[in-house]
PDB file of C-alpha atoms in Angstrom:
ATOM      1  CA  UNK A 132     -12.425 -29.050 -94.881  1.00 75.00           C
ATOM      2  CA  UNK A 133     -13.431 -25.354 -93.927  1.00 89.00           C
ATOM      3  CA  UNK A 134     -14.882 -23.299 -96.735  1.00 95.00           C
ATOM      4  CA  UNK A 135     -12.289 -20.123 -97.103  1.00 97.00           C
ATOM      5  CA  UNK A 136     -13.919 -16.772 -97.913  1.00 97.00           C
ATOM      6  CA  UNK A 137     -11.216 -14.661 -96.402  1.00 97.00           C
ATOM      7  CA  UNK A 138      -7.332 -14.721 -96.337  1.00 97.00           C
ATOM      8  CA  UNK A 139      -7.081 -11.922 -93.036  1.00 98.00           C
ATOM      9  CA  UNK A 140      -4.047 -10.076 -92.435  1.00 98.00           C
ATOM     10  CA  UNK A 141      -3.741  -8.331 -89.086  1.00 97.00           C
ATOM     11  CA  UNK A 142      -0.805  -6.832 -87.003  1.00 97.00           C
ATOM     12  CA  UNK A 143      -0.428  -7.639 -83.392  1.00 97.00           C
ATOM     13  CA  UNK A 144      -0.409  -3.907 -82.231  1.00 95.00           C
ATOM     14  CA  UNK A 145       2.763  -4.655 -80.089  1.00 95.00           C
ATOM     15  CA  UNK A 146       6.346  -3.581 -80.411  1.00 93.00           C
ATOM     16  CA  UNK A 147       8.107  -5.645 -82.844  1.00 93.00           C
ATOM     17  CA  UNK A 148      10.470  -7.455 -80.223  1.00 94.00           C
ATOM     18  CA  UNK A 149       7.112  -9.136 -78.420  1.00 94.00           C
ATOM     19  CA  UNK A 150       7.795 -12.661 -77.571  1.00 94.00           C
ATOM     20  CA  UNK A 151       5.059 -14.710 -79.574  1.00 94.00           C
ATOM     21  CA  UNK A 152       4.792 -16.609 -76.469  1.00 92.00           C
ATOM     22  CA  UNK A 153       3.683 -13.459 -74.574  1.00 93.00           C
ATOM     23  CA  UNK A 154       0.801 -12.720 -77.576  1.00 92.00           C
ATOM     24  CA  UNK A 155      -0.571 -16.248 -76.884  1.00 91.00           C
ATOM     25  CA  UNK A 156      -0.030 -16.090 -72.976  1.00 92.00           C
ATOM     26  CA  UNK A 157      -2.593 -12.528 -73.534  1.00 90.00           C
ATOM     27  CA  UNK A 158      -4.982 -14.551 -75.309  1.00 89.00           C
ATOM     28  CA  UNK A 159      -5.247 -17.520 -73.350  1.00 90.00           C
ATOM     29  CA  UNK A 160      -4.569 -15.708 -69.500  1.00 90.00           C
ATOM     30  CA  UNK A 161      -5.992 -11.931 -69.795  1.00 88.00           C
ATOM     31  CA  UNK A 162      -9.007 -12.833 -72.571  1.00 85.00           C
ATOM     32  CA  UNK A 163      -9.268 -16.251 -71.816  1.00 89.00           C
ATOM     33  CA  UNK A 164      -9.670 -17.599 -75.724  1.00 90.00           C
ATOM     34  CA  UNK A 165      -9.274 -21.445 -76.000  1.00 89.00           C
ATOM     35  CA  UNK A 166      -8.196 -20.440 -80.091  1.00 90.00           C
ATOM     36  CA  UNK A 167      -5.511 -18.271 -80.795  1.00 92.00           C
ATOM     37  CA  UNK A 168      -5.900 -15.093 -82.782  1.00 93.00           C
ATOM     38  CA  UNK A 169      -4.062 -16.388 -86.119  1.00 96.00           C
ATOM     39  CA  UNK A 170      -2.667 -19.481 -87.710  1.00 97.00           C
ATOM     40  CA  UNK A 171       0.336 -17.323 -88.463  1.00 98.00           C
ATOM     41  CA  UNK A 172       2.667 -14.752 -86.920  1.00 97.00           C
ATOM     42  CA  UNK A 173       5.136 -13.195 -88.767  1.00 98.00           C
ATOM     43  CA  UNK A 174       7.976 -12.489 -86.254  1.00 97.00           C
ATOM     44  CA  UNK A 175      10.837  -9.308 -87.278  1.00 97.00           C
ATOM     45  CA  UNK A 176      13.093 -11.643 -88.483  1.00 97.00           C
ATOM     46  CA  UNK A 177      10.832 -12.590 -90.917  1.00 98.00           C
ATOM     47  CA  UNK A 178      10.714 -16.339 -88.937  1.00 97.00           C
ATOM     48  CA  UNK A 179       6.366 -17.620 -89.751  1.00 98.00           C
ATOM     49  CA  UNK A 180       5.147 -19.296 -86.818  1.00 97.00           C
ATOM     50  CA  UNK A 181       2.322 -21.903 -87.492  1.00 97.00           C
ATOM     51  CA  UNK A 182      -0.106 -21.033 -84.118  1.00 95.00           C
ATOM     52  CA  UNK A 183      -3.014 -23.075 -85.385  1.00 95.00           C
ATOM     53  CA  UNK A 184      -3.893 -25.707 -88.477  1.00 95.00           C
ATOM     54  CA  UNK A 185      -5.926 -23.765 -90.622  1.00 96.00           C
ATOM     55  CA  UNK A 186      -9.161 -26.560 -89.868  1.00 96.00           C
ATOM     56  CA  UNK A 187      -8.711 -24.657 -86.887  1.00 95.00           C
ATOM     57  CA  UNK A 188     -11.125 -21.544 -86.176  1.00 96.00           C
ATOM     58  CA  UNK A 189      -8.893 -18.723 -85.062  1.00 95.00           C
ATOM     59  CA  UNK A 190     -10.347 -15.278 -83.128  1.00 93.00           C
ATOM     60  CA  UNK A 191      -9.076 -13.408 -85.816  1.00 93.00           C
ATOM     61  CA  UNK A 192     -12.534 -11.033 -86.515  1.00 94.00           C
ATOM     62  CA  UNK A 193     -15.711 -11.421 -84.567  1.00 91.00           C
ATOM     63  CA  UNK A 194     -18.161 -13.046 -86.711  1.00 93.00           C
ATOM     64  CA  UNK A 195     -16.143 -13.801 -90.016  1.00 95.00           C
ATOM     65  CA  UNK A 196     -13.645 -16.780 -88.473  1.00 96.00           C
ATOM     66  CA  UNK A 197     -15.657 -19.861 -89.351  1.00 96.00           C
ATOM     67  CA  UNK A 198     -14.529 -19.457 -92.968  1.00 97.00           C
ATOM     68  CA  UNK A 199     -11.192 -17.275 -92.385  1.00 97.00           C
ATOM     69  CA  UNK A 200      -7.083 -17.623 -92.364  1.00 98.00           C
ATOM     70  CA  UNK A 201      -5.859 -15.051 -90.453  1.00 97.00           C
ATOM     71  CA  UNK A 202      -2.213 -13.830 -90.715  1.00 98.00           C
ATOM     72  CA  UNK A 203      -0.877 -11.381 -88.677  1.00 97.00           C
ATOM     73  CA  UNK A 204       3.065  -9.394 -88.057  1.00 98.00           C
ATOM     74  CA  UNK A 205       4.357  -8.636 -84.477  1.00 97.00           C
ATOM     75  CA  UNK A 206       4.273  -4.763 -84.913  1.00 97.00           C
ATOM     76  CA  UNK A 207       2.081  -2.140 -86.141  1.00 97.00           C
ATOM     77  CA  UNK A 208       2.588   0.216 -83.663  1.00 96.00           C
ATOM     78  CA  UNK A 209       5.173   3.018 -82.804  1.00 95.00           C
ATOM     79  CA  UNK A 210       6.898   4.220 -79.637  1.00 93.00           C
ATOM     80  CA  UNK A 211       3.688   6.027 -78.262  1.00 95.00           C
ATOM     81  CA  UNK A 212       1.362   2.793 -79.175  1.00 94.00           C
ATOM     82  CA  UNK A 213      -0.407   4.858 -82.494  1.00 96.00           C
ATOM     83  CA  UNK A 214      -1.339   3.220 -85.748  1.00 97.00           C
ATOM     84  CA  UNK A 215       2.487   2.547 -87.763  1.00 97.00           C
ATOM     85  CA  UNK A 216       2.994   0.115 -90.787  1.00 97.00           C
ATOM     86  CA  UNK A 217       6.831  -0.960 -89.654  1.00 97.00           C
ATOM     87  CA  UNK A 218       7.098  -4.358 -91.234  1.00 98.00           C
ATOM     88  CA  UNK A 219      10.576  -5.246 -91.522  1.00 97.00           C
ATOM     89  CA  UNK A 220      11.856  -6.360 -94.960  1.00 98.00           C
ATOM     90  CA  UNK A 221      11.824  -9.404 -93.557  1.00 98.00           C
ATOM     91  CA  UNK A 222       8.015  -9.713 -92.825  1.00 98.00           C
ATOM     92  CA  UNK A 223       6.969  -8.020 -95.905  1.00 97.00           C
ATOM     93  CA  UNK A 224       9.111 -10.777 -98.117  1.00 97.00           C
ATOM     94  CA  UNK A 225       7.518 -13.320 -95.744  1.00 98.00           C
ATOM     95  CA  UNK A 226       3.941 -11.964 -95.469  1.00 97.00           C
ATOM     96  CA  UNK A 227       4.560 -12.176 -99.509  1.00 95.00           C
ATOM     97  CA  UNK A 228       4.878 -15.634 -99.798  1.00 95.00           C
ATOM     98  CA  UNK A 229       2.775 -17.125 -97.597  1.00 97.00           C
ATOM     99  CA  UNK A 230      -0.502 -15.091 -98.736  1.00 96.00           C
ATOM    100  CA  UNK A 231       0.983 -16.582-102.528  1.00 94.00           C
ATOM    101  CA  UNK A 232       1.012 -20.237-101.147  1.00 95.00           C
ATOM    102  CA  UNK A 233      -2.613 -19.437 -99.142  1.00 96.00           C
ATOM    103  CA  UNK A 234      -4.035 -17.523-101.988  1.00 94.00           C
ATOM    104  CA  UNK A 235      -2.995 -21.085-104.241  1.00 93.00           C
ATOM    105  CA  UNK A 236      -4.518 -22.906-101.468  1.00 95.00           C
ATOM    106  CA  UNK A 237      -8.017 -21.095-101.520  1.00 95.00           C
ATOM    107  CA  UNK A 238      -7.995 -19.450-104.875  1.00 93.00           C
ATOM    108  CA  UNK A 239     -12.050 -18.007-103.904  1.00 93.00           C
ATOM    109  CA  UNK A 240     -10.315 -16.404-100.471  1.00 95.00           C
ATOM    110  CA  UNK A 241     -10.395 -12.554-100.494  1.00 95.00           C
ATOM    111  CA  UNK A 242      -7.343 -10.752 -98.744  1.00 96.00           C
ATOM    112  CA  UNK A 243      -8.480  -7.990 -96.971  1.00 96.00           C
ATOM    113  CA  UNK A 244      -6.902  -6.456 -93.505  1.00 97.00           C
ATOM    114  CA  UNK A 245      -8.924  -6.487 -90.368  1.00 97.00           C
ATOM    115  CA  UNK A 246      -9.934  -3.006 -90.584  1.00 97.00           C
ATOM    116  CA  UNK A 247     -11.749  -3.811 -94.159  1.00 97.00           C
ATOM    117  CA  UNK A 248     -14.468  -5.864 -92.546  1.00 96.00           C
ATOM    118  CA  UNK A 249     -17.478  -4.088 -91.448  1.00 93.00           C
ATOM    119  CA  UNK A 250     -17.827  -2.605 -87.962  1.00 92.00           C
ATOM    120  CA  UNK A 251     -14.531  -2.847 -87.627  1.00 94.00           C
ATOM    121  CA  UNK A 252     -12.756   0.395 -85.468  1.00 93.00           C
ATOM    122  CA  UNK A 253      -9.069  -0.735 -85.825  1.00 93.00           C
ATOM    123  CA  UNK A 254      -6.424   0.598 -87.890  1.00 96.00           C
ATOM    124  CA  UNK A 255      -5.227  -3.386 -87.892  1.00 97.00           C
ATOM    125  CA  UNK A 256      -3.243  -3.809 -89.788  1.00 98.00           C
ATOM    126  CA  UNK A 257      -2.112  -0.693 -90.090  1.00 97.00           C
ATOM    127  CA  UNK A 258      -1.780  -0.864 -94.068  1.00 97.00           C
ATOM    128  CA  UNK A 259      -4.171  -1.065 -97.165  1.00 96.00           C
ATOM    129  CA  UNK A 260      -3.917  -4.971 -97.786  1.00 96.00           C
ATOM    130  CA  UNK A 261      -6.443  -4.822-100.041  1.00 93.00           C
ATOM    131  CA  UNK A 262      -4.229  -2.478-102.167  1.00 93.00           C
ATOM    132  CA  UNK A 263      -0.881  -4.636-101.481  1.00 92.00           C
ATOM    133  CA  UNK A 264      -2.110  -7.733-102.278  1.00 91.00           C
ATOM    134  CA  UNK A 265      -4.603  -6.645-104.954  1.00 84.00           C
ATOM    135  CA  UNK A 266      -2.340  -8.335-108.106  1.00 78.00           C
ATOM    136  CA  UNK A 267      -2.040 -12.030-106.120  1.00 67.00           C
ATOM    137  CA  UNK A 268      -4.713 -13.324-107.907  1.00 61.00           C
ATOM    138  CA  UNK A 269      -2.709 -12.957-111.595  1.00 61.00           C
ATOM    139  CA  UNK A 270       0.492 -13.683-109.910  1.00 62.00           C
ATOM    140  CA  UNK A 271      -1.469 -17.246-108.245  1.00 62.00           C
ATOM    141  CA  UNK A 272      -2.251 -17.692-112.129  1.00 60.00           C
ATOM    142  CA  UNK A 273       0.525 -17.322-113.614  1.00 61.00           C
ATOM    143  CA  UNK A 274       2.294 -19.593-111.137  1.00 57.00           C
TER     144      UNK A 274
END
């Protein structure tokens, strides 16, 4: 078993109605990755899709994804392709409970957003997770 440092959340910097099988035909065609970019994608409807097994190494942040989950949401961009937090309710209540049941899983795993790790230049994922998820650690607890 992989030791978990990091619980990642990124978004996919798409619109929100991207196909998840167009984000994986990007990876695999256009930057020719033989891992996907996160065991899970959070889809508008609030539907989690599984991409990898989480023994799996994902491309999720150069440098940081031997011992990293890596969660992302189809979205975080606007009309004109800037920086927008525009989870649906859907993904938020979603993106909720699956950090709870990973942050049970790897109790040691910091959640931080792609942007929080060092040399990173991306807005990804487009909100403070840090902040957000800050209290899962006492709501893991009390669970």
């Amino acid at each position: 078993m992989r030791r978990i440092d990091f619980i990642v959340i990124h978004c996919t910097a798409t619109p929100q109605d991207t196909r998840p099988e167009a984000i994986q035909h990007y990876w695999k065609e256009y930057l020719k990755w033989k891992n996907p970019g996160y065991h899970y994608l959070i889809e508008a409807s609030g539907d989690v899709r599984q991409l990898a097994t989480e023994e799996r190494i994902c491309n999720g942040v150069a440098g940081h994804n031997a011992n990293s989950i890596h969660v992302s949401y189809i979205g975080g961009v606007d009309a004109d392709n800037k920086p927008l937090d525009n989870r649906t309710p859907a993904q938020r209540q979603s993106m909720r409970v699956l950090i709870i049941k990973l942050k049970k899983q790897y109790p040691q795993a910091q959640i931080q957003g792609h942007r929080d790790f060092p040399f990173v230049k991306k807005a990804c994922p487009c909100f403070d997770a840090r902040q957000e998820f800050n209290d899962f650690t006492a709501i893991v607890n009390s669970i």
